[in-house]
């Protein structure tokens, strides 16, 4: 699955953090682990599908946060412990058409 995205996708380097305990996203959806990421909508528009190789899955840009500016994303995760394990990482993501 992932190789297809890596060959065809537009990629960008981002600083990725994790968050949890958010009842509703900026676009009105319920945040879901394995789907929801927070973005700067000026950089990655809402609704954009984003492949993240570390998880080998496609996420949807459906939230934003006051600290998420420029090439930063925040990945929704199930709980604080998982968020702390993730920490802060510089990763490459793939923007899907």
Short mmCIF file of C-alpha atoms in Angstrom, two decimals:
data_model
loop_
_atom_site.label_atom_id
_atom_site.label_comp_id
_atom_site.label_asym_id
_atom_site.label_seq_id
_atom_site.Cartn_x
_atom_site.Cartn_y
_atom_site.Cartn_z
CA UNK A 1 0.00 0.00 0.00
CA UNK A 2 2.58 2.57 1.11
CA UNK A 3 4.88 2.20 -1.88
CA UNK A 4 2.15 3.40 -4.23
CA UNK A 5 1.79 6.63 -2.25
CA UNK A 6 5.54 7.17 -1.96
CA UNK A 7 6.00 6.80 -5.73
CA UNK A 8 3.06 9.01 -6.71
CA UNK A 9 2.55 11.41 -3.84
CA UNK A 10 3.74 14.96 -3.35
CA UNK A 11 5.78 14.81 -0.19
CA UNK A 12 6.78 17.32 2.46
CA UNK A 13 8.80 17.30 5.65
CA UNK A 14 6.84 18.24 8.75
CA UNK A 15 7.29 18.39 12.48
CA UNK A 16 4.74 15.97 13.93
CA UNK A 17 3.35 15.99 17.44
CA UNK A 18 0.39 14.10 18.91
CA UNK A 19 -2.75 15.16 20.75
CA UNK A 20 -5.75 13.59 22.44
CA UNK A 21 -8.88 14.48 24.45
CA UNK A 22 -10.44 16.77 21.85
CA UNK A 23 -14.23 16.26 21.58
CA UNK A 24 -14.70 17.82 18.13
CA UNK A 25 -12.47 18.92 15.25
CA UNK A 26 -12.39 22.30 13.52
CA UNK A 27 -14.40 20.75 10.67
CA UNK A 28 -17.08 19.39 13.01
CA UNK A 29 -16.09 15.72 13.00
CA UNK A 30 -15.29 13.52 15.99
CA UNK A 31 -11.50 13.03 16.05
CA UNK A 32 -10.50 9.42 15.46
CA UNK A 33 -7.17 7.69 16.03
CA UNK A 34 -5.77 6.50 12.71
CA UNK A 35 -7.71 9.12 10.74
CA UNK A 36 -7.57 12.63 12.19
CA UNK A 37 -4.66 15.04 11.86
CA UNK A 38 -4.53 18.72 12.71
CA UNK A 39 -2.89 20.95 10.09
CA UNK A 40 -2.35 24.55 9.12
CA UNK A 41 -5.17 24.79 6.52
CA UNK A 42 -3.16 27.40 4.58
CA UNK A 43 -0.51 24.71 3.96
CA UNK A 44 -2.67 21.54 3.86
CA UNK A 45 -6.35 22.29 3.12
CA UNK A 46 -9.07 20.61 5.17
CA UNK A 47 -10.20 17.34 3.64
CA UNK A 48 -6.77 16.54 2.17
CA UNK A 49 -5.77 12.90 2.43
CA UNK A 50 -2.28 12.47 3.86
CA UNK A 51 -0.29 9.23 3.87
CA UNK A 52 1.99 8.84 6.92
CA UNK A 53 4.54 6.03 6.41
CA UNK A 54 5.15 5.54 10.15
CA UNK A 55 1.58 4.23 10.44
CA UNK A 56 1.24 2.91 6.86
CA UNK A 57 -2.16 4.53 6.62
CA UNK A 58 -4.00 7.51 5.19
CA UNK A 59 -5.15 10.30 7.50
CA UNK A 60 -7.52 13.20 6.79
CA UNK A 61 -6.70 16.84 7.51
CA UNK A 62 -9.75 17.75 9.57
CA UNK A 63 -8.52 19.75 12.53
CA UNK A 64 -6.24 22.66 13.38
CA UNK A 65 -4.67 24.00 16.51
CA UNK A 66 -3.33 27.39 17.54
CA UNK A 67 0.24 26.01 17.63
CA UNK A 68 -0.06 24.21 14.29
CA UNK A 69 1.47 26.70 11.85
CA UNK A 70 3.39 26.06 8.66
CA UNK A 71 4.91 22.63 8.18
CA UNK A 72 3.59 21.13 11.41
CA UNK A 73 0.96 18.49 11.96
CA UNK A 74 -0.64 17.11 15.08
CA UNK A 75 -1.75 13.47 14.94
CA UNK A 76 -4.80 12.45 16.96
CA UNK A 77 -4.06 9.49 19.24
CA UNK A 78 -6.13 7.50 21.69
CA UNK A 79 -4.60 8.63 25.00
CA UNK A 80 -1.89 10.66 26.74
CA UNK A 81 0.45 7.70 27.11
CA UNK A 82 0.53 7.02 23.36
CA UNK A 83 0.99 10.75 22.68
CA UNK A 84 3.96 10.87 25.07
CA UNK A 85 5.52 7.81 23.40
CA UNK A 86 5.25 9.56 20.02
CA UNK A 87 6.66 12.84 21.35
CA UNK A 88 7.95 15.16 18.64
CA UNK A 89 9.31 13.84 15.35
CA UNK A 90 10.43 15.26 12.03
CA UNK A 91 8.81 13.04 9.40
CA UNK A 92 7.99 13.02 5.70
CA UNK A 93 4.31 12.85 4.74
CA UNK A 94 2.68 12.34 1.34
CA UNK A 95 -0.14 14.54 0.09
CA UNK A 96 -2.59 12.49 -2.00
CA UNK A 97 -4.60 13.86 -4.89
#
